[in-house]
Short mmCIF file of C-alpha atoms in Angstrom, two decimals:
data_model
loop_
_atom_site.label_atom_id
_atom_site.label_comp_id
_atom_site.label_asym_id
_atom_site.label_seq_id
_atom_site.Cartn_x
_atom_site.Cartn_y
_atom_site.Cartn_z
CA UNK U 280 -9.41 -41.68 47.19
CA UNK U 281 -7.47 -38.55 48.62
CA UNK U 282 -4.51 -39.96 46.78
CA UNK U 283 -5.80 -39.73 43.70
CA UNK U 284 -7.40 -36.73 44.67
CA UNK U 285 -3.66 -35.38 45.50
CA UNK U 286 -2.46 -36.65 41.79
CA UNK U 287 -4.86 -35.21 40.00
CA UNK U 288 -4.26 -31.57 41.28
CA UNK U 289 -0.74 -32.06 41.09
CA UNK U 290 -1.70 -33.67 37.30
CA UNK U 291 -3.88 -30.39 36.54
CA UNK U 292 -1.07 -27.94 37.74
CA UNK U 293 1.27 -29.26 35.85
CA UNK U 294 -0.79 -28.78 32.97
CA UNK U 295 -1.05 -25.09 33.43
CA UNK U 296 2.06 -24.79 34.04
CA UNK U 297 2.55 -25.98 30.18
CA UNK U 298 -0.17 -23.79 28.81
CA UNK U 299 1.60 -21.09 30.75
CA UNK U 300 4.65 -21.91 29.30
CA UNK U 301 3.28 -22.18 25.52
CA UNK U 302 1.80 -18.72 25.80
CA UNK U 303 5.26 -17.08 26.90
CA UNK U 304 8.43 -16.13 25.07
CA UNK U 305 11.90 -16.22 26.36
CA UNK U 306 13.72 -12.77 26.48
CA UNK U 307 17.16 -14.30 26.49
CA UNK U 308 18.77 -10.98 26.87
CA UNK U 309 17.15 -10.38 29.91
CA UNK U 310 16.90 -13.97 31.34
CA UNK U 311 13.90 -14.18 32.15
CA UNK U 312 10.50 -15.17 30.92
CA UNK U 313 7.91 -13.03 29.63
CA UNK U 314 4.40 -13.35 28.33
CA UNK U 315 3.78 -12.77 24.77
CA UNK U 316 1.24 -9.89 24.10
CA UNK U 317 0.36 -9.48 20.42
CA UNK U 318 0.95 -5.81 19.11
CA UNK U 319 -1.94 -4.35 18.22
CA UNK U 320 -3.07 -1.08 16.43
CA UNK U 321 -6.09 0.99 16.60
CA UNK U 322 -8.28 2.07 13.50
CA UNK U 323 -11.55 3.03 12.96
CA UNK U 324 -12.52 1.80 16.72
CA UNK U 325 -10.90 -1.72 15.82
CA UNK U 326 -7.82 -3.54 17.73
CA UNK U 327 -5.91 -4.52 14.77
CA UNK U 328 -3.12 -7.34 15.50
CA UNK U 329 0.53 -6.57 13.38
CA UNK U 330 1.83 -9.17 11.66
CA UNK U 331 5.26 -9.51 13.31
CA UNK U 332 6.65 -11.48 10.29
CA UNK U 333 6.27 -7.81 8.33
CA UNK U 334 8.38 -5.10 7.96
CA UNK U 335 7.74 -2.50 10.05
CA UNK U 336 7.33 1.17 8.73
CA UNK U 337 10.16 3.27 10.54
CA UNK U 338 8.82 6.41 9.53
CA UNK U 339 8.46 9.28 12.58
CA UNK U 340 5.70 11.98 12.91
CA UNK U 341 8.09 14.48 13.49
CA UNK U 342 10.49 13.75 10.43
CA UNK U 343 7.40 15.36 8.29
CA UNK U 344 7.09 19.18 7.84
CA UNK U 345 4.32 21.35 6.65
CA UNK U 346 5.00 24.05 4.57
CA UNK U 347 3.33 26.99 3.26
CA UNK U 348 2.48 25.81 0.27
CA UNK U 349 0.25 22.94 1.74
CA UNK U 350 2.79 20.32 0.97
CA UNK U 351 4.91 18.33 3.27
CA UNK U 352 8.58 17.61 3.55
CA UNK U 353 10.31 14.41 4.89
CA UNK U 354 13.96 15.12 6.75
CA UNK U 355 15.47 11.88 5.05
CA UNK U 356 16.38 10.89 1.44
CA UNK U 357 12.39 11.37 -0.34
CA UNK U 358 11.30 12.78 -3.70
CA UNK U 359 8.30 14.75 -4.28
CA UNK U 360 5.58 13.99 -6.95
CA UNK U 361 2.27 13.83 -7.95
CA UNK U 362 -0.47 11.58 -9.57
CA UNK U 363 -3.21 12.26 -11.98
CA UNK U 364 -5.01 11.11 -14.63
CA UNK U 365 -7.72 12.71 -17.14
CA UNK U 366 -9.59 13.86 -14.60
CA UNK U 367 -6.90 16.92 -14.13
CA UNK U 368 -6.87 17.71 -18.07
CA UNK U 369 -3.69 18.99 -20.42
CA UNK U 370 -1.08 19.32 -18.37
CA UNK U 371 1.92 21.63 -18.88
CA UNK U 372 4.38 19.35 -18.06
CA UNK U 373 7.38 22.09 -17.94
CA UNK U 374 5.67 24.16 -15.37
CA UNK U 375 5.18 21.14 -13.66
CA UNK U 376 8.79 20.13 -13.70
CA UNK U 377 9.98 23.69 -12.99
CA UNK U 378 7.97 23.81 -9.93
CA UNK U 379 10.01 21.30 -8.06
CA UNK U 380 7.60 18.29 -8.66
CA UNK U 381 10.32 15.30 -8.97
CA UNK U 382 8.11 12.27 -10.80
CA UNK U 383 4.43 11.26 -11.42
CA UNK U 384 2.45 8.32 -11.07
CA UNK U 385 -0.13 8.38 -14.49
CA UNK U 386 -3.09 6.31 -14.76
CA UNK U 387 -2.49 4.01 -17.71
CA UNK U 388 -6.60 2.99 -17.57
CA UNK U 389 -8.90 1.68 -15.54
CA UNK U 390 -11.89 -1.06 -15.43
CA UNK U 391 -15.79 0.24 -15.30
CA UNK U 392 -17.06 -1.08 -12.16
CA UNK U 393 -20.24 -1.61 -13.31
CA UNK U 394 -19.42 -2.97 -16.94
CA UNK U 395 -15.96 -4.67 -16.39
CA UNK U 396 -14.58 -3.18 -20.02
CA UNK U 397 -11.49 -2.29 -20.05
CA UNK U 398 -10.24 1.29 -20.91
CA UNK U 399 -7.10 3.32 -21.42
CA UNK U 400 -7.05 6.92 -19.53
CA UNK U 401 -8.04 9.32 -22.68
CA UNK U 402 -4.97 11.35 -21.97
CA UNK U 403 -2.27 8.99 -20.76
CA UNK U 404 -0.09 8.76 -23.88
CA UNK U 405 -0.33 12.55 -24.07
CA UNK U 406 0.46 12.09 -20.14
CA UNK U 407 3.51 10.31 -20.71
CA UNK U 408 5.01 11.84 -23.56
CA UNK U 409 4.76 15.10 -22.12
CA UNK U 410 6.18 13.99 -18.61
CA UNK U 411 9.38 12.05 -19.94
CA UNK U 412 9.89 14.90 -21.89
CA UNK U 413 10.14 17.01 -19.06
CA UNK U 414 12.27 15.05 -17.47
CA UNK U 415 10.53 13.80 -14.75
CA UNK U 416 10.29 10.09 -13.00
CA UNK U 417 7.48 8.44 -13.86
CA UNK U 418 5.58 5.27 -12.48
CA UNK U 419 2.13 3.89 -13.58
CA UNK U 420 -1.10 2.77 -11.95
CA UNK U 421 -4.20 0.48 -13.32
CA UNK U 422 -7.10 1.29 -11.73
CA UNK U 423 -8.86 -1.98 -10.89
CA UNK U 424 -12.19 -3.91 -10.60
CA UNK U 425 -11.11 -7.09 -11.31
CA UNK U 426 -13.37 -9.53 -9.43
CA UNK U 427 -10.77 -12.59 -10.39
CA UNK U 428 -7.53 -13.04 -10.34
CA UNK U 429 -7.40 -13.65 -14.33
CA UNK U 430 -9.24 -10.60 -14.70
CA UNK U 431 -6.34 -9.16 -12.51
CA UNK U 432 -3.74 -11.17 -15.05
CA UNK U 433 -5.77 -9.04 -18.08
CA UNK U 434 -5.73 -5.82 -16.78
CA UNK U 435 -1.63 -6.25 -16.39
CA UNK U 436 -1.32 -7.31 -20.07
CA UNK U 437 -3.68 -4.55 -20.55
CA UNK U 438 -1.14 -2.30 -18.99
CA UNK U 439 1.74 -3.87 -20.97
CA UNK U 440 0.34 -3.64 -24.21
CA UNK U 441 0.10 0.40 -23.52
CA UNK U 442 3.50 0.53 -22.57
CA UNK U 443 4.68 -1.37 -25.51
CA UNK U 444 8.11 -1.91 -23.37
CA UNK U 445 8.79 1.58 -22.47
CA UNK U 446 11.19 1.75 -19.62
CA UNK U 447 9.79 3.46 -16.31
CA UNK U 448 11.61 4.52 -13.09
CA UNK U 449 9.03 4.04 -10.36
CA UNK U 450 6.93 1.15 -10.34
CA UNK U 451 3.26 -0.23 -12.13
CA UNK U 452 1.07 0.23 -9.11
CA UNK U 453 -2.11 -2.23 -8.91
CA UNK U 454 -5.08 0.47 -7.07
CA UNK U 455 -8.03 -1.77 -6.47
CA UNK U 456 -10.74 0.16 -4.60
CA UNK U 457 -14.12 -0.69 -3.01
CA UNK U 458 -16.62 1.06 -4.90
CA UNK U 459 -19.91 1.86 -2.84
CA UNK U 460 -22.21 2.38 -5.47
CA UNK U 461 -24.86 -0.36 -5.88
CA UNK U 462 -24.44 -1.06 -9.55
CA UNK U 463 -20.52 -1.88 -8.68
CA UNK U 464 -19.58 -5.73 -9.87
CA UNK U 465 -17.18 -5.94 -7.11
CA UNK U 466 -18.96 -4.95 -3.99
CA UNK U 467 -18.66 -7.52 -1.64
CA UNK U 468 -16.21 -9.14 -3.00
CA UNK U 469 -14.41 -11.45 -0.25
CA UNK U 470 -10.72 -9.94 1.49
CA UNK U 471 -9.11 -13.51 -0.30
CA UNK U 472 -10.07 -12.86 -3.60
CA UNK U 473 -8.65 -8.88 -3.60
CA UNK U 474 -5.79 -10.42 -2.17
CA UNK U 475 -5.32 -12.71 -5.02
CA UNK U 476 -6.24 -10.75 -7.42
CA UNK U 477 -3.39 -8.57 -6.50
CA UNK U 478 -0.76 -10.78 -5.97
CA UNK U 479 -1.59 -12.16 -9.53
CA UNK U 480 -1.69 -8.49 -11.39
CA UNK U 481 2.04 -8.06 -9.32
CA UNK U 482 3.07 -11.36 -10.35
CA UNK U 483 2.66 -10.40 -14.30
CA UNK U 484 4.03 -7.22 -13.83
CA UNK U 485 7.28 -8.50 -12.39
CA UNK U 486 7.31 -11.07 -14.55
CA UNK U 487 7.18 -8.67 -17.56
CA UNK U 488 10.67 -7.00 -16.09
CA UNK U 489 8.60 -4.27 -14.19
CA UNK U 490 8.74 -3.56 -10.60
CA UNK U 491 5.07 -4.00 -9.02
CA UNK U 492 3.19 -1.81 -5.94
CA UNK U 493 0.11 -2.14 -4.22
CA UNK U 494 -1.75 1.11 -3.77
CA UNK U 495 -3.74 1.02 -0.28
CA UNK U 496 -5.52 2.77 2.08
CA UNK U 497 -5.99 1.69 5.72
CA UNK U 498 -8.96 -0.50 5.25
CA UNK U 499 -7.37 -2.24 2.64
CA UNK U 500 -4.19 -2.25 4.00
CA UNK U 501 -5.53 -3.34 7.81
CA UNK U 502 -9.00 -5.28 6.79
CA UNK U 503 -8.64 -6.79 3.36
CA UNK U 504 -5.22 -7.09 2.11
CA UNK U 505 -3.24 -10.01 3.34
CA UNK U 506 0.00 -8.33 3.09
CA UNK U 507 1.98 -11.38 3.88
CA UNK U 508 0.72 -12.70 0.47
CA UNK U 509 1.96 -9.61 -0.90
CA UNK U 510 5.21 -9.77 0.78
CA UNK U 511 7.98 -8.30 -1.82
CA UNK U 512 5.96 -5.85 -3.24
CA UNK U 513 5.88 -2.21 -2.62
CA UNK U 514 3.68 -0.49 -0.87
CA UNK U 515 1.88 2.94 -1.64
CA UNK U 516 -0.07 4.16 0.54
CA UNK U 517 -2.57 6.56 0.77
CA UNK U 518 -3.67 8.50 4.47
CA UNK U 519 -4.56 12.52 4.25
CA UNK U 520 -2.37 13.21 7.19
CA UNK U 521 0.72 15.03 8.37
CA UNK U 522 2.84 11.90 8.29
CA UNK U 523 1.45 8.45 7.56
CA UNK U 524 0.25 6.11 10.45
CA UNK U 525 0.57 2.92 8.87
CA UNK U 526 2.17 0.01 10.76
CA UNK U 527 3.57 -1.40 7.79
CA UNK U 528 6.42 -0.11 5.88
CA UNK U 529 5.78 1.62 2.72
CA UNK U 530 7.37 2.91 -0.53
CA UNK U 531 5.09 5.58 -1.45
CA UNK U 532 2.87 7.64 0.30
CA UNK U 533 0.12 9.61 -1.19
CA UNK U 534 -0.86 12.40 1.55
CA UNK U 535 -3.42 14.43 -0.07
CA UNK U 536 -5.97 14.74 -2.75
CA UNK U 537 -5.96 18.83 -2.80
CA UNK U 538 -2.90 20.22 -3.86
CA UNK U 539 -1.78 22.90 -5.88
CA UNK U 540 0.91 22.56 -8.71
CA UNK U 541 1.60 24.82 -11.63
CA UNK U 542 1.03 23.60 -14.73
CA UNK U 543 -2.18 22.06 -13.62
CA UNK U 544 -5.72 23.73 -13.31
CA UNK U 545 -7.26 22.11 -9.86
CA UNK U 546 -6.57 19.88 -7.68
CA UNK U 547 -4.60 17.02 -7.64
CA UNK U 548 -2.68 14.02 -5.39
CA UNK U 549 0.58 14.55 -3.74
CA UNK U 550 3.09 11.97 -2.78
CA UNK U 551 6.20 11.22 -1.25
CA UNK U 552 8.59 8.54 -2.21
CA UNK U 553 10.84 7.64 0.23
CA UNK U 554 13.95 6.47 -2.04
CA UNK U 555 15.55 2.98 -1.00
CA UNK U 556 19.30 2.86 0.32
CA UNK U 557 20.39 0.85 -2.93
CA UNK U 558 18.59 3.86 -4.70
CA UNK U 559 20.63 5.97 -2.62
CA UNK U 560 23.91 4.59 -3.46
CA UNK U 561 23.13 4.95 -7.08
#
């Protein structure tokens, strides 16, 4: 009896010796073993883990300045723009270019959340006529409701129809939202379906010979989006900050909702895109 006693404690440390071992990760460059701690980050009062197979943002909080015209500067290679829609009226889109403002994202349409019709933005051919014109860079969104992923397909060909192949140099951004409101056809809708839904509006983009972004905020970006199924596609991101927190990397960043531009009465977004190296060497 004590013998067998003996084996099976020997038998049951050698097993946690293995779970040990599974749980660890070698640090070769060190030589010695280490436990494996997922990385975690904090929002809204949630331990969120990172996906380590993602690309991490590299941005630094003190690369951003404040100036005193309410907008923010990045210390590497970025261009400054805006985005807008209806909501900010007629535009006068050589005021807006003179100011310094470097592109503009324009809503192309949107889907009611409550209906599910369809609609182009009232003034976005006047939007984009005006903005080329001026010479600015110019990228699109589609604001979405789409509750499946062919609805997702239709808003893109929606998108493309408006377009009727005109050449852009910033991408066709996909910005679902949740909408709160209790007449809204997507509330509740599950994390895998916005996912999908995404992935197939970016996948008809592309596919069209457009380049494709996902607009997020943190609870999208953290909580619903699975960005792995989005890997490949850019990221703008929205956070009213002085430099953006998210883990991630991003393209775009959208950093507040209250700026002041001339050549347009009111508010309206301001972003930052942070230009690629191949960009660069262009």
């Amino acid at each position: 009896m004590k013998k067998w006693i003996r084996r099976s404690g020997l038998t049951l440390c050698l097993l946690l010796c293995l779970a040990v071992l599974l749980v660890c990760s070698s640090d070769s460059s060190l030589g010695r073993w280490t436990y494996y701690t997922p990385e975690t980050v904090e929002f809204n009062g949630q331990e969120i883990e990172i996906d380590s197979s993602l690309e991490r943002s590299e941005l630094e909080e003190d690369s951003f300045s404040l100036e005193e015209d309410g907008m923010l500067t990045y210390s590497g290679e970025a261009l400054y723009g805006i985005d807008l829609s209806a909501h900010q009226g007629e535009v006068d889109w050589a005021a807006v270019a003179a100011s310094g403002v470097d592109f503009v994202m324009l809503r192309a349409g949107y889907r009611g959340y409550s209906t599910g019709a369809l609609a182009e933005d009232s003034r976005f051919a006047e939007n984009l006529t005006g903005a080329l014109e001026a010479g600015l860079q110019v990228g699109v969104y589609f604001f979405s409701q789409a509750v499946t992923a062919e609805e997702a397909e239709e808003e893109a060909a929606f998108v493309l129809a408006l377009l009727d192949g005109q050449a852009l140099d910033l991408p066709i951004a996909y910005d679902w939202e949740y909408i709160t409101y209790d007449d809204a056809r997507t509330d509740g809708l599950d994390a895998e379906t916005v996912t999908a839904c995404a992935a197939a509006f970016c996948a008809a983009i592309e596919e069209a010979g457009y380049d494709a972004m996902v607009y997020c905020n943190g609870e999208l970006g953290y909580l619903n989006y699975d960005l792995s199924a989005l890997e490949g596609y850019e990221v703008w991101y929205a956070e009213y900050a002085d430099s953006p927190g998210f883990a991630y990397a991003i393209a775009m960043w959208q950093y507040s909702s209250s700026g002041t531009v001339n050549g347009i009465a009111g508010d309206v977004d301001l972003d930052i895109w942070f230009v690629p190296e191949e960009a660069e060497e262009e």
